[in-house]
Coordinates of C-alpha atoms in Angstrom, one line a residue:
Chain A
M165 CA -10.6 -67.2 75.1
S166 CA -14.3 -67.2 75.6
W167 CA -14.4 -70.7 76.9
F168 CA -12.8 -69.6 80.0
K169 CA -15.4 -67.0 80.6
R170 CA -18.8 -68.1 81.5
V171 CA -21.0 -66.8 78.8
K172 CA -24.2 -68.5 80.0
E173 CA -25.3 -68.6 83.6
G174 CA -25.0 -72.0 85.3
I175 CA -27.9 -73.5 87.1
L176 CA -30.5 -70.9 87.4
T177 CA -33.0 -72.5 89.7
K178 CA -32.9 -71.3 93.2
T179 CA -32.4 -74.0 95.9
Q180 CA -35.9 -73.4 97.3
D181 CA -37.5 -73.7 93.9
K182 CA -35.9 -77.1 93.1
K183 CA -38.3 -79.9 92.8
P184 CA -37.7 -82.9 94.9
T185 CA -37.4 -86.3 93.2
P186 CA -40.8 -88.0 93.5
D187 CA -41.0 -91.1 95.5
G188 CA -41.0 -94.5 93.8
L189 CA -38.9 -93.5 90.8
W190 CA -36.0 -95.6 92.0
Y191 CA -35.8 -99.2 93.2
K192 CA -32.9 -100.2 95.3
C193 CA -32.0 -103.9 95.0
P194 CA -32.0 -105.5 98.4
E195 CA -29.2 -107.9 97.3
C196 CA -26.6 -105.7 95.6
K197 CA -28.0 -102.3 96.7
T198 CA -27.7 -100.9 93.1
P199 CA -30.5 -98.4 92.4
T200 CA -32.4 -98.9 89.2
S201 CA -35.2 -96.7 87.8
T202 CA -38.6 -98.1 88.5
K203 CA -39.4 -98.1 84.9
E204 CA -36.3 -100.1 83.9
F205 CA -36.9 -102.5 86.8
E206 CA -40.4 -103.0 85.5
T207 CA -39.4 -103.6 81.9
N208 CA -36.8 -106.1 83.3
L209 CA -39.7 -108.0 84.8
W210 CA -38.9 -106.8 88.4
V211 CA -35.5 -108.4 88.2
C212 CA -32.4 -106.4 89.2
P213 CA -30.6 -105.7 85.9
D214 CA -27.3 -105.5 87.8
C215 CA -27.2 -108.8 89.8
G216 CA -30.3 -110.7 88.6
H217 CA -32.0 -110.7 91.9
H218 CA -35.7 -111.6 91.4
G219 CA -37.8 -109.0 93.2
K220 CA -41.0 -110.2 95.0
I221 CA -44.0 -109.7 92.7
G222 CA -47.7 -110.7 93.0
S223 CA -50.5 -112.3 91.0
A224 CA -51.1 -109.2 88.8
E225 CA -47.4 -109.1 87.6
Y226 CA -47.3 -112.9 87.0
F227 CA -50.5 -112.8 85.1
S228 CA -49.2 -110.0 82.9
I229 CA -45.9 -111.8 82.3
L230 CA -47.2 -115.3 81.6
F231 CA -50.6 -114.9 79.9
D232 CA -50.8 -114.0 76.2
D233 CA -51.5 -110.2 75.9
G234 CA -52.0 -110.2 79.7
K235 CA -55.5 -111.5 79.2
F236 CA -57.2 -113.9 81.5
K237 CA -60.5 -114.9 83.1
E238 CA -60.3 -114.6 86.8
L239 CA -62.0 -117.4 88.9
D240 CA -63.7 -116.9 92.3
A241 CA -62.5 -113.4 92.7
D242 CA -65.1 -112.6 95.3
L243 CA -64.2 -115.3 97.8
I244 CA -63.3 -113.8 101.2
S245 CA -62.2 -115.3 104.5
G246 CA -64.6 -116.2 107.4
D247 CA -63.6 -116.1 111.0
P248 CA -64.4 -119.6 112.1
L249 CA -62.5 -119.4 115.4
K250 CA -63.3 -115.8 116.4
F251 CA -59.5 -115.5 116.6
V252 CA -58.1 -112.4 118.4
D253 CA -54.4 -111.8 119.0
T254 CA -53.3 -108.2 119.0
K255 CA -56.4 -107.5 117.0
P256 CA -59.4 -109.5 115.8
Y257 CA -58.7 -111.6 112.7
P258 CA -61.4 -109.9 110.5
D259 CA -59.8 -106.5 111.2
R260 CA -56.5 -108.0 110.1
V261 CA -58.0 -109.3 106.9
L262 CA -59.6 -106.0 106.2
A263 CA -56.5 -104.0 106.8
S264 CA -54.5 -106.3 104.6
A265 CA -57.2 -106.1 101.9
K266 CA -57.1 -102.3 102.0
K267 CA -53.3 -102.2 101.8
S268 CA -52.9 -104.8 99.1
G269 CA -56.1 -104.2 97.1
L270 CA -56.6 -108.0 97.2
H271 CA -59.3 -110.2 98.7
D272 CA -56.9 -112.9 99.9
A273 CA -53.4 -114.4 99.3
V274 CA -54.1 -116.2 96.0
R275 CA -55.7 -115.3 92.7
T276 CA -56.8 -118.0 90.2
A277 CA -57.5 -117.7 86.5
T278 CA -57.6 -119.4 83.2
G279 CA -55.7 -118.0 80.3
R280 CA -53.3 -118.9 77.5
I281 CA -49.5 -119.4 77.4
N282 CA -48.4 -118.9 73.8
G283 CA -51.8 -120.2 72.8
L284 CA -52.0 -123.1 75.3
K285 CA -54.9 -122.8 77.7
V286 CA -54.1 -123.4 81.4
S287 CA -55.6 -123.0 84.8
M288 CA -53.3 -121.0 87.1
A289 CA -53.1 -120.0 90.7
V290 CA -50.7 -117.3 91.9
M291 CA -50.1 -116.5 95.5
D292 CA -49.7 -112.9 96.8
F293 CA -47.2 -112.4 99.5
S294 CA -48.4 -108.9 100.2
F295 CA -51.6 -110.4 101.8
I296 CA -50.7 -111.6 105.4
G297 CA -47.4 -113.0 104.2
G298 CA -49.0 -115.2 101.5
S299 CA -50.3 -117.4 104.3
M300 CA -52.7 -120.2 103.4
G301 CA -56.1 -120.1 105.0
S302 CA -59.5 -121.4 103.9
V303 CA -59.8 -119.0 100.9
V304 CA -56.4 -119.9 99.5
G305 CA -57.2 -123.7 99.9
E306 CA -60.6 -123.3 98.4
K307 CA -59.6 -121.2 95.4
I308 CA -56.8 -123.5 94.6
A309 CA -59.1 -126.5 94.9
R310 CA -61.7 -124.9 92.6
A311 CA -59.0 -123.9 90.1
I312 CA -57.9 -127.6 90.0
D313 CA -61.6 -128.5 89.5
V314 CA -61.7 -126.2 86.5
A315 CA -58.5 -127.9 85.2
L316 CA -60.2 -131.3 85.6
E317 CA -63.5 -130.2 84.0
Q318 CA -61.8 -128.5 81.0
K319 CA -58.9 -130.9 80.8
L320 CA -56.3 -128.2 81.3
P321 CA -52.8 -128.3 82.7
M322 CA -52.6 -126.8 86.2
I323 CA -49.9 -124.3 87.2
I324 CA -49.5 -123.0 90.7
I325 CA -47.0 -120.2 91.6
S326 CA -46.2 -120.4 95.3
K327 CA -45.0 -117.6 97.5
S328 CA -46.0 -118.1 101.1
G329 CA -44.8 -118.1 104.7
G330 CA -47.0 -121.2 105.3
A331 CA -50.3 -121.9 107.0
R332 CA -52.3 -119.0 108.4
M333 CA -52.2 -119.3 112.2
M334 CA -55.4 -117.3 112.7
E335 CA -57.4 -120.1 111.1
A336 CA -55.5 -122.8 113.0
A337 CA -56.7 -126.3 112.1
F338 CA -58.9 -124.9 109.3
S339 CA -55.7 -123.7 107.5
L340 CA -54.0 -127.1 108.3
M341 CA -56.7 -129.0 106.5
Q342 CA -56.3 -126.9 103.4
M343 CA -53.0 -128.9 102.9
A344 CA -55.0 -132.1 102.8
K345 CA -57.7 -130.5 100.6
T346 CA -55.4 -129.2 97.9
S347 CA -53.3 -132.4 97.9
A348 CA -56.4 -134.5 97.5
K349 CA -57.5 -132.5 94.5
L350 CA -54.0 -132.8 93.0
A351 CA -54.3 -136.6 93.4
L352 CA -57.4 -136.5 91.3
L353 CA -55.7 -134.3 88.7
S354 CA -52.9 -136.9 88.6
K355 CA -55.3 -139.7 88.1
A356 CA -56.8 -137.8 85.2
K357 CA -53.3 -137.7 83.7
L358 CA -53.3 -133.9 83.5
P359 CA -50.0 -132.2 84.1
Y360 CA -49.3 -130.0 87.2
I361 CA -46.4 -127.6 87.2
S362 CA -45.4 -126.1 90.5
I363 CA -43.4 -122.9 90.4
L364 CA -41.6 -122.1 93.7
T365 CA -40.7 -118.4 94.3
D366 CA -39.1 -116.5 97.1
P367 CA -40.2 -117.5 99.8
T368 CA -42.0 -120.8 99.8
T369 CA -42.1 -122.4 103.3
G370 CA -44.2 -124.3 105.8
G371 CA -47.5 -125.8 105.0
V372 CA -47.4 -124.7 101.4
T373 CA -44.1 -126.5 100.8
A374 CA -45.5 -129.5 102.7
S375 CA -48.5 -129.7 100.3
F376 CA -49.1 -128.5 96.7
A377 CA -45.8 -126.6 96.2
M378 CA -43.8 -129.9 96.3
L379 CA -46.2 -132.0 94.4
G380 CA -45.6 -130.8 90.8
D381 CA -45.0 -133.4 88.1
I382 CA -42.4 -130.7 87.3
N383 CA -41.2 -128.4 90.1
I384 CA -39.6 -125.2 88.8
A385 CA -37.8 -122.7 91.1
E386 CA -37.0 -119.0 90.4
P387 CA -33.3 -118.3 91.0
N388 CA -32.1 -118.0 94.6
A389 CA -35.6 -118.4 96.2
L390 CA -35.9 -119.5 99.8
I391 CA -37.7 -122.9 99.8
G392 CA -38.1 -125.2 102.8
F393 CA -40.4 -126.8 105.3
A394 CA -39.1 -125.3 108.6
G395 CA -37.9 -121.6 108.4
P396 CA -34.2 -121.0 108.7
R397 CA -34.6 -119.2 112.0
V398 CA -36.3 -122.2 113.6
I399 CA -33.7 -124.6 112.3
K400 CA -30.9 -122.4 113.5
E401 CA -32.4 -122.3 117.0
T402 CA -32.9 -126.1 117.0
I403 CA -29.4 -127.1 115.9
G404 CA -27.7 -124.1 117.7
K405 CA -25.4 -123.6 114.7
D406 CA -25.2 -121.2 111.8
L407 CA -26.7 -122.5 108.6
P408 CA -24.4 -123.1 105.6
E409 CA -24.3 -120.6 102.8
G410 CA -27.0 -121.1 100.3
F411 CA -29.0 -123.4 102.6
Q412 CA -32.7 -123.8 101.4
R413 CA -32.1 -121.8 98.3
S414 CA -33.2 -122.9 94.8
E415 CA -29.7 -124.2 93.9
F416 CA -29.6 -126.3 97.1
L417 CA -33.0 -127.9 96.3
L418 CA -31.8 -128.6 92.7
E419 CA -28.7 -130.2 94.1
H420 CA -30.7 -132.4 96.5
G421 CA -33.2 -133.4 93.9
F422 CA -36.4 -131.6 94.8
V423 CA -36.8 -129.2 91.9
D424 CA -36.3 -130.1 88.2
M425 CA -34.9 -126.8 87.1
I426 CA -34.2 -123.2 88.0
V427 CA -35.7 -120.9 85.4
E428 CA -35.3 -117.1 85.3
R429 CA -38.4 -115.0 85.2
K430 CA -37.8 -113.8 81.6
D431 CA -37.6 -117.4 80.4
M432 CA -40.5 -118.8 82.4
K433 CA -43.3 -118.3 79.9
D434 CA -41.4 -120.0 77.0
K435 CA -40.2 -122.8 79.3
L436 CA -43.8 -123.5 80.5
H437 CA -44.9 -123.6 76.9
E438 CA -42.1 -125.9 75.9
V439 CA -42.9 -128.4 78.6
L440 CA -46.6 -128.4 78.1
N441 CA -46.2 -128.6 74.4
I442 CA -44.1 -131.8 74.7
I443 CA -46.5 -133.4 77.2
G444 CA -49.1 -132.5 74.7
V445 CA -52.4 -132.4 76.7
H446 CA -53.7 -129.9 74.2
K447 CA -53.4 -132.3 71.4
R448 CA -56.1 -134.3 73.1
E449 CA -58.2 -131.1 73.5
T450 CA -60.6 -129.9 70.8
P451 CA -59.1 -126.8 69.2
A452 CA -60.2 -123.5 70.7
P453 CA -62.9 -121.5 68.7
K454 CA -61.5 -118.8 66.5
T455 CA -64.1 -116.3 67.6
K456 CA -63.5 -114.4 70.8
P457 CA -64.5 -116.3 73.9
K458 CA -67.7 -115.1 75.4
A459 CA -66.3 -115.0 78.9
K460 CA -65.4 -111.6 80.2
T461 CA -61.7 -111.1 79.9
Q462 CA -59.7 -108.7 81.9
K463 CA -56.6 -106.8 81.2
A464 CA -53.9 -107.4 83.7
S465 CA -53.1 -104.3 85.7
T466 CA -49.6 -103.9 87.1
K467 CA -49.8 -101.1 89.5
Chain B
M32 CA -47.3 -141.2 143.8
P33 CA -48.2 -140.5 140.2
V34 CA -46.8 -137.5 138.4
L35 CA -49.2 -134.7 139.1
L36 CA -49.8 -131.8 136.7
D37 CA -49.9 -128.3 138.2
F38 CA -53.7 -128.1 138.1
E39 CA -53.8 -131.5 139.9
K40 CA -52.0 -130.1 143.0
P41 CA -55.1 -130.5 145.3
L42 CA -54.5 -134.2 144.9
E43 CA -51.0 -134.1 146.3
E44 CA -51.9 -134.1 150.0
L45 CA -54.4 -136.9 149.5
Y46 CA -51.8 -139.1 147.8
E47 CA -49.4 -138.4 150.6
Q48 CA -51.9 -139.6 153.1
L49 CA -52.7 -142.6 151.0
E50 CA -49.1 -143.5 150.8
K51 CA -48.7 -143.3 154.6
A52 CA -51.8 -145.3 155.2
Q53 CA -50.6 -147.9 152.7
A54 CA -47.2 -148.1 154.4
T55 CA -48.7 -148.6 157.9
H56 CA -51.1 -151.2 156.5
D57 CA -48.2 -153.0 154.8
K58 CA -46.4 -153.3 158.1
G59 CA -49.2 -155.5 159.2
K60 CA -49.8 -154.1 162.7
V61 CA -52.8 -151.9 162.0
D62 CA -55.6 -152.6 159.5
M63 CA -55.9 -149.4 157.5
S64 CA -58.1 -150.8 154.6
D65 CA -61.0 -148.6 155.6
T66 CA -58.9 -145.4 155.6
I67 CA -57.3 -146.5 152.3
S68 CA -60.6 -147.1 150.5
Q69 CA -62.0 -143.8 151.9
L70 CA -58.9 -141.9 150.6
E71 CA -59.2 -143.6 147.2
K72 CA -62.8 -142.5 147.0
K73 CA -61.8 -139.0 148.0
I74 CA -59.1 -138.9 145.4
Q75 CA -61.6 -140.1 142.8
G76 CA -64.0 -137.3 143.8
V77 CA -61.5 -134.5 143.7
R78 CA -60.2 -135.7 140.4
K79 CA -63.7 -135.8 139.0
D80 CA -64.1 -132.1 140.0
L81 CA -60.7 -131.2 138.6
Y82 CA -61.4 -132.9 135.2
K83 CA -65.0 -131.5 134.9
D84 CA -64.1 -128.3 133.1
L85 CA -60.7 -128.5 131.7
T86 CA -59.2 -125.5 129.8
G87 CA -57.4 -125.9 126.4
W88 CA -54.1 -125.5 128.0
Q89 CA -54.8 -128.1 130.7
K90 CA -55.7 -130.6 128.0
V91 CA -52.4 -129.8 126.2
Q92 CA -50.7 -130.6 129.5
I93 CA -52.5 -134.0 129.9
S94 CA -51.7 -134.8 126.3
R95 CA -48.0 -134.5 127.2
H96 CA -48.2 -136.3 130.5
P97 CA -44.9 -138.3 130.9
D98 CA -46.9 -141.4 131.9
R99 CA -49.3 -141.2 129.0
P100 CA -49.3 -144.3 126.7
Y101 CA -47.4 -144.0 123.5
T102 CA -47.9 -145.8 120.1
L103 CA -46.0 -148.9 121.0
D104 CA -48.0 -149.1 124.3
Y105 CA -51.3 -149.0 122.5
I106 CA -50.1 -151.6 120.0
A107 CA -49.0 -153.9 122.9
G108 CA -52.3 -153.2 124.7
M109 CA -54.6 -153.8 121.7
C110 CA -52.9 -156.2 119.3
K111 CA -52.4 -159.9 119.9
S112 CA -49.6 -160.0 117.4
F113 CA -47.4 -157.3 116.0
V114 CA -44.6 -157.6 113.5
E115 CA -42.7 -154.3 113.3
L116 CA -41.3 -153.4 109.9
H117 CA -38.4 -151.0 109.5
G118 CA -36.9 -148.6 107.1
D119 CA -38.0 -146.5 104.1
R120 CA -35.8 -148.5 101.6
N121 CA -34.0 -145.3 100.9
V122 CA -31.8 -143.8 103.7
K123 CA -32.6 -145.3 107.1
D124 CA -35.0 -146.4 109.7
D125 CA -36.7 -143.5 111.5
K126 CA -37.1 -144.3 115.2
A127 CA -39.7 -141.5 115.6
M128 CA -42.1 -143.4 113.3
V129 CA -43.0 -147.0 113.9
G130 CA -45.2 -149.4 112.1
G131 CA -46.0 -152.9 111.1
L132 CA -48.4 -155.7 110.5
A133 CA -50.8 -156.4 113.4
S134 CA -53.8 -158.3 114.4
I135 CA -56.6 -156.7 116.5
D136 CA -58.8 -159.5 117.7
G137 CA -58.2 -161.4 114.5
Q138 CA -58.6 -158.4 112.3
A139 CA -55.4 -157.9 110.3
V140 CA -54.3 -154.2 110.0
M141 CA -51.3 -152.1 109.1
I142 CA -50.7 -150.0 112.2
I143 CA -48.4 -146.9 112.0
G144 CA -47.6 -144.2 114.5
H145 CA -45.3 -141.5 115.9
Q146 CA -43.2 -142.9 118.8
K147 CA -42.0 -140.8 121.7
G148 CA -39.5 -141.9 124.4
R149 CA -40.0 -142.1 128.1
N150 CA -36.6 -141.2 129.6
T151 CA -33.9 -138.9 128.4
K152 CA -32.0 -141.6 126.5
Q153 CA -35.2 -142.9 124.8
R154 CA -36.4 -139.5 124.0
Q155 CA -33.2 -138.8 122.1
Y156 CA -33.4 -142.2 120.4
R157 CA -37.0 -141.4 119.3
N158 CA -36.1 -137.7 118.5
F159 CA -39.0 -136.6 120.8
G160 CA -41.5 -138.1 118.4
M161 CA -40.4 -135.7 115.6
A162 CA -40.2 -137.7 112.4
N163 CA -37.8 -137.0 109.6
P164 CA -38.6 -137.4 105.9
E165 CA -37.6 -141.1 106.0
G166 CA -40.3 -141.6 108.7
Y167 CA -43.0 -140.3 106.5
R168 CA -41.6 -142.3 103.6
K169 CA -41.6 -145.4 105.8
A170 CA -45.2 -144.8 106.7
L171 CA -46.1 -144.4 103.0
R172 CA -44.3 -147.6 102.1
L173 CA -46.3 -149.5 104.7
M174 CA -49.5 -147.9 103.6
K175 CA -48.8 -148.9 100.0
M176 CA -48.1 -152.5 101.3
A177 CA -51.5 -152.4 103.1
E178 CA -53.2 -151.4 99.9
K179 CA -51.5 -154.3 98.1
F180 CA -52.6 -156.8 100.7
N181 CA -56.0 -155.2 101.2
L182 CA -55.5 -154.3 104.9
P183 CA -57.1 -151.4 106.7
V184 CA -54.6 -148.8 107.9
V185 CA -54.6 -147.5 111.5
T186 CA -52.4 -144.5 112.3
L187 CA -51.7 -143.2 115.8
I188 CA -50.8 -139.5 115.9
D189 CA -48.6 -138.2 118.7
T190 CA -46.0 -135.6 117.6
P191 CA -44.8 -132.1 118.7
G192 CA -44.1 -131.6 114.9
A193 CA -42.0 -132.8 112.1
S194 CA -38.3 -132.6 112.8
P195 CA -36.8 -129.2 111.9
G196 CA -33.2 -129.7 111.0
L197 CA -30.5 -129.6 108.4
E198 CA -30.8 -133.2 107.3
A199 CA -34.6 -133.1 107.3
E200 CA -34.4 -130.2 104.8
E201 CA -31.8 -131.8 102.7
R202 CA -33.9 -134.9 102.4
G203 CA -37.1 -133.0 101.6
Q204 CA -39.3 -132.8 104.7
G205 CA -41.9 -130.8 102.8
E206 CA -41.9 -133.2 99.9
A207 CA -42.2 -136.3 102.1
I208 CA -45.3 -134.9 104.0
A209 CA -46.9 -133.6 100.8
K210 CA -46.5 -136.9 99.1
N211 CA -48.3 -138.7 102.0
L212 CA -51.2 -136.2 101.8
L213 CA -51.6 -136.9 98.1
E214 CA -51.2 -140.7 98.4
M215 CA -53.4 -141.1 101.5
A216 CA -56.2 -139.2 99.7
V217 CA -56.5 -141.9 97.1
L218 CA -55.3 -145.0 99.0
E219 CA -57.6 -147.9 98.1
V220 CA -58.1 -149.3 101.7
P221 CA -59.8 -147.8 104.7
I222 CA -57.7 -145.4 106.8
I223 CA -58.4 -144.7 110.4
C224 CA -56.4 -141.9 112.1
I225 CA -56.4 -141.4 115.9
V226 CA -54.7 -138.5 117.7
I227 CA -53.5 -140.2 120.9
G228 CA -51.4 -137.2 122.3
E229 CA -50.1 -134.2 120.4
G230 CA -51.2 -133.4 116.9
A231 CA -48.9 -130.7 115.8
S232 CA -49.2 -129.3 112.3
G233 CA -47.9 -130.9 109.1
G234 CA -46.0 -133.5 111.1
A235 CA -49.3 -134.9 112.4
L236 CA -51.3 -134.5 109.2
G237 CA -48.5 -136.4 107.3
I238 CA -50.2 -139.6 108.6
G239 CA -53.5 -138.0 109.3
V240 CA -55.6 -138.1 106.1
G241 CA -58.2 -140.8 106.8
D242 CA -61.8 -141.9 106.3
R243 CA -62.2 -141.5 110.0
V244 CA -60.1 -139.1 112.0
A245 CA -60.7 -139.4 115.8
M246 CA -59.2 -137.7 118.8
L247 CA -58.9 -139.0 122.3
E248 CA -60.6 -136.7 124.7
N249 CA -57.5 -135.0 126.2
T250 CA -55.5 -134.4 123.1
W251 CA -54.9 -131.5 120.9
Y252 CA -54.6 -131.0 117.1
S253 CA -53.7 -127.7 115.4
V254 CA -51.5 -125.9 112.9
I255 CA -49.0 -124.9 115.6
S256 CA -48.2 -125.6 119.3
P257 CA -49.7 -123.0 121.7
E258 CA -46.2 -122.0 122.8
S259 CA -45.0 -121.3 119.3
C260 CA -48.2 -119.5 118.5
S261 CA -47.8 -117.3 121.6
S262 CA -44.2 -116.5 120.7
I263 CA -45.1 -115.5 117.2
L264 CA -48.2 -113.5 118.0
W265 CA -47.3 -112.0 121.3
R266 CA -43.5 -112.4 121.1
S267 CA -43.3 -114.4 124.3
W268 CA -44.2 -117.9 125.6
D269 CA -46.2 -116.4 128.5
Y270 CA -49.4 -116.3 126.5
K271 CA -49.6 -120.1 125.9
E272 CA -52.9 -120.5 127.8
K273 CA -54.4 -117.7 125.8
A274 CA -53.0 -119.2 122.5
A275 CA -54.4 -122.6 123.5
D276 CA -57.8 -121.1 123.8
A277 CA -57.6 -119.1 120.6
L278 CA -56.5 -122.0 118.5
K279 CA -59.5 -124.1 119.5
L280 CA -57.3 -127.1 119.5
T281 CA -59.1 -129.5 121.9
A282 CA -60.9 -132.6 120.7
S283 CA -64.3 -131.2 121.5
D284 CA -63.5 -127.9 119.7
M285 CA -62.1 -129.8 116.7
H286 CA -65.2 -132.0 116.6
E287 CA -67.5 -129.0 116.9
N288 CA -65.8 -127.3 113.9
G289 CA -66.2 -130.5 111.8
L290 CA -62.5 -131.0 111.4
V291 CA -62.4 -134.5 113.1
D292 CA -65.1 -137.2 113.0
L293 CA -65.3 -138.3 116.6
V294 CA -64.0 -137.9 120.1
I295 CA -63.1 -141.0 122.1
R296 CA -63.6 -140.7 125.9
E297 CA -60.7 -141.3 128.1
P298 CA -60.8 -142.8 131.6
L299 CA -61.1 -140.3 134.4
G300 CA -57.8 -138.5 135.0
G301 CA -56.6 -139.2 131.4
A302 CA -55.4 -142.2 129.4
H303 CA -52.4 -142.8 131.7
N304 CA -54.6 -143.1 134.8
N305 CA -56.1 -146.3 133.5
P306 CA -54.3 -147.5 130.4
E307 CA -56.0 -150.9 130.2
A308 CA -59.4 -149.3 130.0
M309 CA -58.1 -146.9 127.4
Y310 CA -56.7 -149.7 125.2
K311 CA -60.0 -151.6 125.5
S312 CA -62.2 -148.7 124.5
L313 CA -60.0 -147.6 121.7
K314 CA -59.8 -151.2 120.4
L315 CA -63.6 -151.3 120.4
E316 CA -63.8 -148.1 118.4
I317 CA -61.2 -149.2 115.9
K318 CA -63.0 -152.5 115.3
R319 CA -66.3 -150.7 114.9
M320 CA -64.9 -148.2 112.4
I321 CA -63.2 -150.9 110.4
K322 CA -66.4 -152.8 110.2
E323 CA -68.3 -149.7 109.0
L324 CA -65.7 -148.8 106.4
S325 CA -65.2 -152.3 105.1
E326 CA -68.8 -152.3 103.9
M327 CA -68.2 -149.5 101.5
S328 CA -66.9 -149.9 98.0
T329 CA -63.4 -148.6 97.3
K330 CA -64.7 -145.9 95.0
R331 CA -67.2 -144.7 97.6
L332 CA -64.6 -144.8 100.3
I333 CA -62.2 -142.5 98.3
D334 CA -64.9 -140.2 97.1
Q335 CA -66.2 -139.6 100.6
R336 CA -62.7 -139.2 102.0
I337 CA -61.8 -136.5 99.4
K338 CA -65.2 -134.9 99.8
K339 CA -64.8 -134.6 103.5
F340 CA -61.5 -132.8 103.3
S341 CA -62.7 -130.6 100.4
N342 CA -65.6 -129.4 102.5
M343 CA -63.3 -128.1 105.3
G344 CA -62.9 -124.3 105.3
A345 CA -64.6 -121.1 106.3
Y346 CA -65.1 -118.5 103.6
A347 CA -67.8 -116.4 102.0
D348 CA -68.7 -114.7 98.8
V349 CA -68.1 -110.9 99.0
E350 CA -71.3 -110.0 97.1
E351 CA -73.4 -112.4 99.1
E352 CA -72.0 -110.9 102.3
I353 CA -73.0 -107.4 101.1
A354 CA -76.4 -108.6 100.0
K355 CA -76.9 -109.8 103.6

């Protein structure tokens, strides 16, 4: 009856010798609270495998998901914010920018690049929420405007992935005018008959919604993203009532006619390709050279 | 007695004296005209001192003065004829945004503006000058009509912000404003925008993309109201004066930063202190600007408009900064 008798010792490691689980190995979904290993979460494109909640990701992740082989040519990477108003709240604005830059490893709240989606070349801008809440200041406006200029020059479709709390208060009216600037550039793109696809992700609010995010020929939302002009808290305070379930979420916008479709992250690349292929801008374009492009390409890092 | 703002308190006593003198004079027994004219002179002098060095917050207060002229007052004061046009042809007619065909000394224009109310009932009717999506869509419909009939567009901006509400979101407040920004950038007629009171954020910019953007002297224009800015940054409304300074939202600051094209002087004590003079000088400026812009070709007009907004922004190149 040896199986009743323990032949081998059980767990031998003494309590004090046990290794703690390193940080960052698990991701707890904020929606369904299910833990997932970071690795699995990453292979699932930062979407909870249990409930399908789309986690917030930044430009590096989107570039790696959408561009062929994760390769792209970044534009205006070195643009940084000025301090036109010498704005000081609890700390001076340049200090805030610097702190955010250190924390996020970014220069500002948007990165722009050209790259290929299943072979089709596009100009793309992706916002980073981790930089002062994805707020739009002069740098965001200018980089997006320049990326649209590149689309105009090279006759490329434009894609903007929005993720922003709105205008950046510390740049006051300068940030407000970025709304006019980006919209004016999109008007030129439209006149040139080049397609613009706007992808709205969680959250897209304020001045970004009231400018480029809503101006797509085609507006695509990620599932369950908060999208609106006024923030839910402001509306709740104004009307003095609780907001209905699902208010200002992707499905609400689809129902009210402000987005064309809701597309899951895993299907985004193919959907973009399908749409652009049908519109067929690239058929007007001269075919890309077979040899490697001279421009420096960069491998997307997804730290 | 006129409604006095808190920083105008030194005037209160003088006005009281003036009223008493006026009453005695009106009874007809004593001739008080000398005292009256002296008091009026004194009031003028004190006012001049008070208005010499206004802070940002004081200008915000003047821009919200309950007696200040609103869009329909300006239209009545400047235009010989005005035919108001209603509705966005979609949902309804927004009472916070008015507009129509008008004639300014024989010059036909399409004039559009935010409209506030003067008493509680009117304020509710006008939704405090906070337009809904249908307001922005009405404005765009009128601008497109102006383009068709080759009329210059004049917009008067006076809003505490676009309306935040359930219905506004359902009907796409963001989309409505965004669409206006895009369409105004390439509208084929001259556009003149004038901030006549409050210019709050996207709600103001939604009718604010123009070849000439002007601000009356005692108005403000920014991305957020000083109160909201204070409550976000300092978690309290008490820092509104500080926020008003930090935002650099006055006409002179905005002009200095190259974000508006010109500042139009107001009569001493603000537009409400002498509305007739205000209408007259604004009318002159509008006529001058229309004349200037009418001489340009459509292409040049649009190119310059887009270029102007494209040049707005404060940024630097990291490597150039290091090189410095």
